[in-house]
Tab-separated table of C-alpha atoms in Angstrom:
chain	number	residue	atom	x	y	z
A	168	UNK	CA	36.389	14.802	32.128
A	169	UNK	CA	33.354	14.226	29.913
A	170	UNK	CA	32.563	10.717	28.679
A	171	UNK	CA	32.150	10.129	24.943
A	172	UNK	CA	28.354	10.174	25.004
A	173	UNK	CA	28.233	13.503	26.826
A	174	UNK	CA	30.961	14.913	24.583
A	175	UNK	CA	29.024	13.884	21.464
A	176	UNK	CA	25.862	15.449	22.849
A	177	UNK	CA	27.746	18.724	23.353
A	178	UNK	CA	29.128	18.522	19.811
A	179	UNK	CA	25.650	17.888	18.418
A	180	UNK	CA	24.223	20.833	20.357
A	181	UNK	CA	26.988	23.076	19.036
A	182	UNK	CA	26.506	21.788	15.491
A	183	UNK	CA	22.790	22.548	15.683
A	184	UNK	CA	23.792	26.057	16.701
A	185	UNK	CA	25.740	26.457	13.451
A	186	UNK	CA	29.198	25.314	14.578
A	187	UNK	CA	30.620	23.604	11.477
A	188	UNK	CA	33.717	22.440	13.358
A	189	UNK	CA	31.543	20.546	15.838
A	190	UNK	CA	29.622	18.952	12.994
A	191	UNK	CA	32.871	17.947	11.284
A	192	UNK	CA	34.067	16.337	14.508
A	193	UNK	CA	30.905	14.228	14.640
A	194	UNK	CA	31.149	13.333	10.950
A	195	UNK	CA	34.801	12.327	11.233
A	196	UNK	CA	33.937	9.758	13.906
A	197	UNK	CA	31.706	8.032	11.354
A	198	UNK	CA	33.834	8.525	8.238
A	199	UNK	CA	35.309	5.015	8.013
A	200	UNK	CA	31.930	3.275	8.222
A	201	UNK	CA	30.302	5.844	5.931
A	202	UNK	CA	32.984	5.108	3.344
A	203	UNK	CA	32.371	1.376	3.801
A	204	UNK	CA	28.623	1.815	3.258
A	205	UNK	CA	29.187	3.851	0.083
A	206	UNK	CA	31.882	1.506	-1.208
A	207	UNK	CA	29.642	-1.520	-0.747
A	208	UNK	CA	27.087	0.056	-3.085
A	209	UNK	CA	29.358	1.841	-5.575
A	210	UNK	CA	32.500	-0.363	-5.667
A	211	UNK	CA	34.625	2.523	-6.908
A	212	UNK	CA	36.852	4.601	-4.672
A	213	UNK	CA	36.199	7.985	-6.286
A	214	UNK	CA	32.434	7.432	-6.390
A	215	UNK	CA	32.471	6.382	-2.730
A	216	UNK	CA	34.452	9.504	-1.824
A	217	UNK	CA	31.971	11.650	-3.761
A	218	UNK	CA	29.080	9.982	-1.926
A	219	UNK	CA	30.800	10.648	1.405
A	220	UNK	CA	31.113	14.333	0.553
A	221	UNK	CA	27.478	14.506	-0.560
A	222	UNK	CA	26.475	12.786	2.673
A	223	UNK	CA	28.347	15.373	4.752
A	224	UNK	CA	26.750	18.220	2.814
A	225	UNK	CA	23.236	16.794	2.996
A	226	UNK	CA	23.552	16.033	6.713
A	227	UNK	CA	24.805	19.557	7.438
A	228	UNK	CA	22.056	21.166	5.366
A	229	UNK	CA	19.317	19.071	6.983
A	230	UNK	CA	20.630	18.960	10.525
A	231	UNK	CA	17.790	21.241	11.608
A	232	UNK	CA	15.331	18.439	10.703
A	233	UNK	CA	17.107	15.831	12.834
A	234	UNK	CA	15.119	15.378	16.051
A	235	UNK	CA	17.207	12.682	17.705
A	236	UNK	CA	20.136	12.720	20.099
A	237	UNK	CA	23.783	11.789	19.740
A	238	UNK	CA	22.962	8.079	20.109
A	239	UNK	CA	20.634	8.095	17.090
A	240	UNK	CA	22.794	10.495	15.071
A	241	UNK	CA	24.927	7.702	13.492
A	242	UNK	CA	21.810	5.858	12.276
A	243	UNK	CA	20.503	9.052	10.671
A	244	UNK	CA	23.890	9.766	9.128
A	245	UNK	CA	24.381	6.236	7.757
A	246	UNK	CA	20.887	6.299	6.265
A	247	UNK	CA	21.760	9.463	4.354
A	248	UNK	CA	24.970	7.799	3.147
A	249	UNK	CA	23.121	4.692	1.944
A	250	UNK	CA	20.531	6.762	0.114
A	251	UNK	CA	23.148	8.995	-1.501
A	252	UNK	CA	25.132	5.983	-2.677
A	253	UNK	CA	22.016	4.268	-4.038
A	254	UNK	CA	21.088	7.454	-5.889
A	255	UNK	CA	24.556	7.701	-7.428
A	256	UNK	CA	24.471	4.024	-8.385
A	257	UNK	CA	21.179	4.484	-10.238
A	258	UNK	CA	22.544	7.531	-12.059
A	259	UNK	CA	25.888	5.992	-13.016
A	260	UNK	CA	25.036	2.490	-14.199
A	261	UNK	CA	26.935	0.706	-15.559
A	262	UNK	CA	29.789	1.265	-13.108
A	263	UNK	CA	33.490	0.581	-13.341
A	264	UNK	CA	34.341	-1.934	-10.658
A	265	UNK	CA	36.909	-1.153	-8.011
A	266	UNK	CA	40.581	-1.805	-8.633
A	267	UNK	CA	41.238	-4.610	-6.146
A	268	UNK	CA	44.991	-3.984	-6.434
A	269	UNK	CA	44.595	-0.510	-4.910
A	270	UNK	CA	46.158	-1.174	-1.502
A	271	UNK	CA	45.723	2.460	-0.451
A	272	UNK	CA	41.931	2.121	-0.542
A	273	UNK	CA	41.007	-1.534	0.029
A	274	UNK	CA	37.327	-2.247	-0.646
A	275	UNK	CA	35.025	-3.145	2.202
A	276	UNK	CA	33.015	-5.808	0.454
A	277	UNK	CA	32.549	-9.556	0.206
A	278	UNK	CA	35.316	-11.593	-1.371
A	279	UNK	CA	34.579	-14.381	-3.826
A	280	UNK	CA	34.027	-17.791	-2.305
A	281	UNK	CA	33.684	-19.703	-5.562
A	282	UNK	CA	35.585	-19.731	-8.818
A	283	UNK	CA	34.301	-19.215	-12.335
A	284	UNK	CA	33.436	-16.424	-14.674
A	285	UNK	CA	30.815	-14.719	-12.533
A	286	UNK	CA	31.914	-11.468	-10.904
A	287	UNK	CA	30.535	-11.763	-7.395
A	288	UNK	CA	31.208	-8.111	-6.661
A	289	UNK	CA	28.971	-6.908	-9.451
A	290	UNK	CA	26.283	-9.446	-8.547
A	291	UNK	CA	26.225	-8.315	-4.903
A	292	UNK	CA	26.212	-4.666	-5.925
A	293	UNK	CA	23.289	-5.137	-8.310
A	294	UNK	CA	21.369	-7.249	-5.801
A	295	UNK	CA	21.659	-4.600	-3.078
A	296	UNK	CA	20.715	-1.824	-5.493
A	297	UNK	CA	17.635	-3.732	-6.678
A	298	UNK	CA	16.214	-4.228	-3.188
A	299	UNK	CA	13.363	-1.993	-2.010
A	300	UNK	CA	14.860	1.003	-0.226
A	301	UNK	CA	13.732	-0.005	3.276
A	302	UNK	CA	15.208	-3.478	2.789
A	303	UNK	CA	18.543	-2.329	1.384
A	304	UNK	CA	18.998	0.383	3.998
A	305	UNK	CA	18.234	-2.076	6.810
A	306	UNK	CA	20.698	-4.564	5.322
A	307	UNK	CA	23.430	-1.951	4.875
A	308	UNK	CA	22.967	-0.477	8.357
A	309	UNK	CA	23.094	-3.928	9.954
A	310	UNK	CA	25.815	-5.588	7.886
A	311	UNK	CA	28.115	-2.667	7.140
A	312	UNK	CA	27.455	-0.017	9.776
A	313	UNK	CA	27.176	-2.606	12.578
A	314	UNK	CA	24.003	-1.051	13.949
A	315	UNK	CA	21.813	-3.228	16.177
A	316	UNK	CA	18.345	-4.266	15.029
A	317	UNK	CA	16.826	-2.176	17.836
A	318	UNK	CA	18.357	1.065	16.510
A	319	UNK	CA	17.360	0.292	12.921
A	320	UNK	CA	13.808	-0.442	14.038
A	321	UNK	CA	13.600	2.846	15.927
A	322	UNK	CA	14.848	4.790	12.926
A	323	UNK	CA	12.626	3.037	10.384
A	324	UNK	CA	9.693	3.303	12.825
A	325	UNK	CA	8.876	-0.389	12.605
A	326	UNK	CA	9.095	-3.335	14.984
A	327	UNK	CA	12.295	-5.287	15.484
A	328	UNK	CA	10.502	-8.287	13.963
A	329	UNK	CA	9.896	-6.273	10.785
A	330	UNK	CA	13.575	-5.338	10.552
A	331	UNK	CA	14.544	-8.997	11.006
A	332	UNK	CA	12.143	-9.940	8.221
A	333	UNK	CA	13.659	-7.290	5.944
A	334	UNK	CA	17.156	-8.564	6.720
A	335	UNK	CA	16.120	-12.155	6.012
A	336	UNK	CA	14.495	-11.248	2.702
A	337	UNK	CA	17.456	-9.074	1.705
A	338	UNK	CA	19.893	-11.911	2.391
A	339	UNK	CA	17.667	-14.344	0.508
A	340	UNK	CA	17.451	-12.004	-2.478
A	341	UNK	CA	21.215	-11.480	-2.573
A	342	UNK	CA	21.875	-15.206	-2.220
A	343	UNK	CA	19.424	-15.997	-5.032
A	344	UNK	CA	20.978	-13.389	-7.299
A	345	UNK	CA	24.445	-14.823	-6.661
A	346	UNK	CA	23.181	-18.328	-7.416
A	347	UNK	CA	21.566	-17.115	-10.639
A	348	UNK	CA	24.750	-15.335	-11.689
A	349	UNK	CA	26.821	-18.405	-10.906
A	350	UNK	CA	24.429	-20.768	-12.713
A	351	UNK	CA	24.349	-18.482	-15.753
A	352	UNK	CA	28.074	-18.969	-16.263
A	353	UNK	CA	28.348	-22.609	-15.146
A	354	UNK	CA	29.999	-24.528	-18.016
A	355	UNK	CA	28.033	-27.320	-19.664
A	356	UNK	CA	29.606	-30.571	-20.742
A	357	UNK	CA	30.319	-29.084	-24.147
A	358	UNK	CA	32.195	-26.219	-22.511
A	359	UNK	CA	29.515	-23.610	-23.200
A	360	UNK	CA	27.993	-21.422	-20.520
A	361	UNK	CA	24.403	-21.696	-19.429
A	362	UNK	CA	22.089	-18.897	-20.526
A	363	UNK	CA	19.159	-19.354	-18.201
A	364	UNK	CA	16.206	-17.166	-18.945
A	365	UNK	CA	14.278	-15.441	-16.230
């Protein structure tokens, strides 16, 4: 009986030979995390589903350019998903936020940890979208796809220290954006909201 790694390598070899069923089997193993990556950027179920489909199509069409093995295939696939979702986000701003009462498709995203008028979901979404691509992809692959720093570094062709720096700066940027959003709606003594300028 073949172990999972060997089985995935066989599937990848077959997919490279034009076997769409083998490719679909590989893609299905990653579908939940791919959806989570897309949802974290788009915050809308239908948009995330569309991004998943575009990811599958792009990965299938460009499989011939993938030079890695089955171990690096998920990193390649998640990177395509992140880029597709970022592209859709740029094209579709402003977005309609996810319906948090939709129990059939619960969002994979942070939940608010403070009260007030600020919508933390929109702030996180905008902060991720505004990061440089290498930073946002590293953050998404690490936080949402659960990939180790080593794999991200290999894929981005940088050192592990560089990936850690990108993750630190991404977290700092997101935290600062959340603080700014929170401060902008913090009530003053007269009951009005602050309107801090940049």
